[in-house]
XYZ file of C-alpha atoms in Angstrom:
230
model
C -9.355 -4.436 -21.909
C -7.221 -1.434 -21.002
C -4.805 -3.658 -19.102
C -4.459 -6.034 -22.073
C -3.581 -3.126 -24.336
C -0.978 -1.811 -21.949
C 0.749 -4.993 -20.801
C 3.994 -4.288 -22.677
C 4.160 -0.547 -22.028
C 6.071 1.129 -19.192
C 3.888 2.364 -16.328
C 4.998 5.944 -17.024
C 6.991 7.339 -19.915
C 8.071 10.995 -19.860
C 9.667 12.428 -23.010
C 11.303 15.867 -23.112
C 8.754 17.543 -20.850
C 9.085 21.308 -20.379
C 6.708 23.559 -18.470
C 6.894 27.324 -18.298
C 4.670 29.633 -16.251
C 5.295 33.109 -17.670
C 8.990 33.740 -17.055
C 9.438 30.681 -14.799
C 10.889 27.561 -16.458
C 9.518 25.004 -13.962
C 10.460 21.841 -15.891
C 13.465 21.817 -18.204
C 13.267 18.754 -20.424
C 12.408 15.809 -18.168
C 13.037 12.308 -19.585
C 12.054 9.379 -17.393
C 10.734 5.830 -17.793
C 9.168 3.973 -14.857
C 8.474 0.287 -15.492
C 5.347 -1.561 -14.373
C 5.690 -2.928 -10.839
C 8.447 -0.487 -9.819
C 8.554 1.363 -6.520
C 10.072 4.666 -7.589
C 10.941 7.744 -5.520
C 11.075 11.269 -6.879
C 13.233 13.211 -4.440
C 13.915 16.912 -4.310
C 13.501 20.084 -2.259
C 10.358 22.222 -2.436
C 10.322 24.098 -5.740
C 12.243 21.390 -7.615
C 9.276 20.764 -9.944
C 7.957 17.496 -8.461
C 4.379 18.714 -8.012
C 4.348 20.369 -11.466
C 5.318 17.023 -12.996
C 2.573 15.246 -10.996
C 0.024 17.851 -12.138
C 0.903 17.186 -15.793
C 0.694 13.442 -15.170
C -2.778 13.914 -13.640
C -3.924 15.986 -16.627
C -4.477 19.079 -14.472
C -2.051 21.177 -16.535
C -0.602 20.652 -20.013
C 3.113 20.472 -20.746
C 4.591 23.372 -22.728
C 6.544 20.780 -24.729
C 7.057 17.004 -24.651
C 4.658 14.229 -23.702
C 3.781 11.827 -20.886
C 1.998 8.495 -21.172
C 0.532 6.149 -18.538
C 0.652 2.466 -19.570
C 0.933 3.650 -23.183
C -1.913 6.214 -23.065
C -1.033 9.872 -23.657
C -2.171 12.052 -20.737
C -3.362 14.829 -23.052
C -4.791 13.157 -26.183
C -6.001 10.009 -24.349
C -6.772 11.677 -21.038
C -9.682 9.433 -20.045
C -7.842 6.134 -20.469
C -4.665 7.473 -18.840
C -6.550 8.897 -15.846
C -8.453 5.636 -15.329
C -5.131 3.837 -14.749
C -3.869 6.374 -12.231
C -4.526 6.993 -8.544
C -3.102 10.258 -7.224
C -2.801 11.263 -3.581
C -2.333 15.058 -3.465
C -0.483 16.946 -0.730
C -3.514 19.048 0.217
C -6.372 17.667 2.287
C -9.282 17.988 -0.165
C -12.447 16.155 0.802
C -16.204 16.131 0.312
C -17.841 17.288 3.565
C -21.240 15.678 2.868
C -20.403 11.965 3.015
C -19.077 9.392 5.405
C -15.844 7.604 4.525
C -17.414 4.538 2.882
C -19.877 6.629 0.826
C -17.050 8.869 -0.339
C -15.015 5.858 -1.509
C -17.984 4.311 -3.332
C -18.720 7.611 -5.080
C -15.073 8.013 -6.014
C -14.944 4.504 -7.506
C -18.200 5.263 -9.332
C -16.583 8.199 -11.140
C -14.284 5.600 -12.725
C -17.130 3.252 -13.679
C -16.858 0.850 -10.712
C -20.116 -0.392 -9.165
C -21.060 -2.610 -6.195
C -18.638 -5.317 -7.445
C -15.892 -2.997 -6.173
C -17.133 -3.012 -2.547
C -14.803 -5.831 -1.442
C -11.833 -3.723 -2.601
C -13.190 -0.701 -0.704
C -13.359 -2.876 2.452
C -9.768 -4.018 1.864
C -8.574 -0.395 1.604
C -10.494 0.619 4.738
C -8.873 -2.236 6.655
C -5.394 -1.676 5.215
C -5.448 1.989 6.200
C -7.010 1.483 9.641
C -10.271 3.179 8.656
C -12.747 0.318 9.224
C -14.142 1.782 12.457
C -14.454 5.202 10.778
C -16.340 3.885 7.715
C -19.604 5.540 8.845
C -18.045 8.755 10.165
C -18.621 11.969 8.244
C -15.454 13.255 6.556
C -15.702 16.595 8.412
C -15.483 14.854 11.799
C -12.199 13.040 11.119
C -8.921 14.144 12.698
C -6.133 15.413 10.420
C -4.378 12.034 10.421
C -7.594 10.173 9.612
C -8.387 12.642 6.805
C -4.942 11.899 5.361
C -5.736 8.158 5.441
C -9.123 8.777 3.795
C -7.438 10.819 1.061
C -5.096 7.925 0.284
C -8.069 5.542 0.294
C -9.867 7.871 -2.139
C -7.007 7.687 -4.652
C -7.078 3.884 -4.483
C -10.865 3.442 -4.633
C -10.965 2.451 -8.339
C -8.019 0.002 -7.932
C -5.603 1.828 -10.257
C -2.480 -0.065 -11.414
C -0.319 3.083 -11.090
C -0.357 5.017 -7.800
C 1.282 8.411 -7.236
C 1.760 9.606 -3.662
C 2.723 13.279 -3.486
C 4.494 13.680 -0.110
C 1.932 11.460 1.658
C 3.630 11.497 5.068
C 4.359 15.229 5.376
C 3.218 16.225 8.863
C 2.050 12.699 9.713
C 2.728 10.975 13.053
C 5.107 8.008 13.282
C 2.372 5.392 13.788
C 0.491 6.479 10.683
C 3.721 6.672 8.687
C 4.593 3.055 9.583
C 1.082 1.900 8.716
C 1.158 3.700 5.365
C 4.551 2.255 4.519
C 3.291 -1.265 5.279
C 0.158 -0.841 3.174
C 1.970 0.771 0.230
C 4.601 -2.000 0.264
C 1.799 -4.582 0.112
C 0.203 -2.801 -2.871
C 3.564 -2.874 -4.630
C 4.004 -6.600 -3.891
C 0.534 -7.141 -5.381
C 1.761 -5.603 -8.653
C 0.846 -1.911 -8.373
C 3.436 0.567 -9.631
C 4.144 3.159 -6.935
C 5.638 6.614 -7.467
C 6.414 8.473 -4.268
C 7.488 12.112 -4.137
C 9.231 13.009 -0.907
C 11.999 15.095 0.557
C 12.683 12.509 3.268
C 15.699 10.493 2.130
C 14.891 7.951 4.849
C 11.482 7.301 3.281
C 12.961 6.668 -0.179
C 15.613 4.426 1.364
C 13.081 2.331 3.300
C 10.662 1.818 0.414
C 11.972 2.433 -3.078
C 14.119 0.387 -5.443
C 15.037 3.340 -7.680
C 15.329 7.067 -7.100
C 15.270 10.127 -9.336
C 16.537 13.371 -7.814
C 15.103 16.648 -9.076
C 16.599 20.094 -8.702
C 15.349 23.325 -10.299
C 13.231 21.519 -12.905
C 15.792 18.927 -13.955
C 16.588 15.340 -13.022
C 20.125 15.535 -11.646
C 20.527 11.898 -10.565
C 18.775 8.649 -11.458
C 19.886 5.295 -10.109
C 19.041 2.389 -7.811
C 18.588 3.401 -4.190
C 21.636 1.360 -3.121
C 23.933 3.012 -5.707
C 22.792 6.509 -4.787
C 23.306 5.840 -1.081
C 26.859 4.673 -1.822
């Protein structure tokens, strides 16, 4: 039902978003539309405001001014519907120490109303991210790289149409990076909208069709990847 309602809306629409923290003006009037099915990169150095924008999108903080919608649902006034359509992979490794990988994914999907009918999707994620043989391993016992994979799996557990990856390959080895790229590309081919924040130009170049560059809370460039590279 949600998908029917949102078929004609952009995946993400950001209108005049400002965010201030005391005297710091972290976002200075961001306007951005990301269409459904796009693979979009948000580039910029640390402190550019990328993570602040993601936090507003996730409903973790409220904008000082302006609004953001996901598939037509406002992230503040229609938080529940907007959040249901979104999978967010944070930079930090946050995990539940009490469960194995499969249990964690089933619980995560359950928070979004998905039951046993979702198990085939959980298996697909485990396979796609090279986690199948770790499905019954407790989260605490995973290596850093495997925890990173599990965190990405967690964001995808409820099969969200819009996926935000906040610097997913920071500090990740080359093998895992290649695997992630392959899996994320497949998700995009299957119709998921992907938003990737990164400060690796190479990553944006390899994956994304369009790039927005942020600097000091503003979008300073917005174009196709090919045009920006030229």
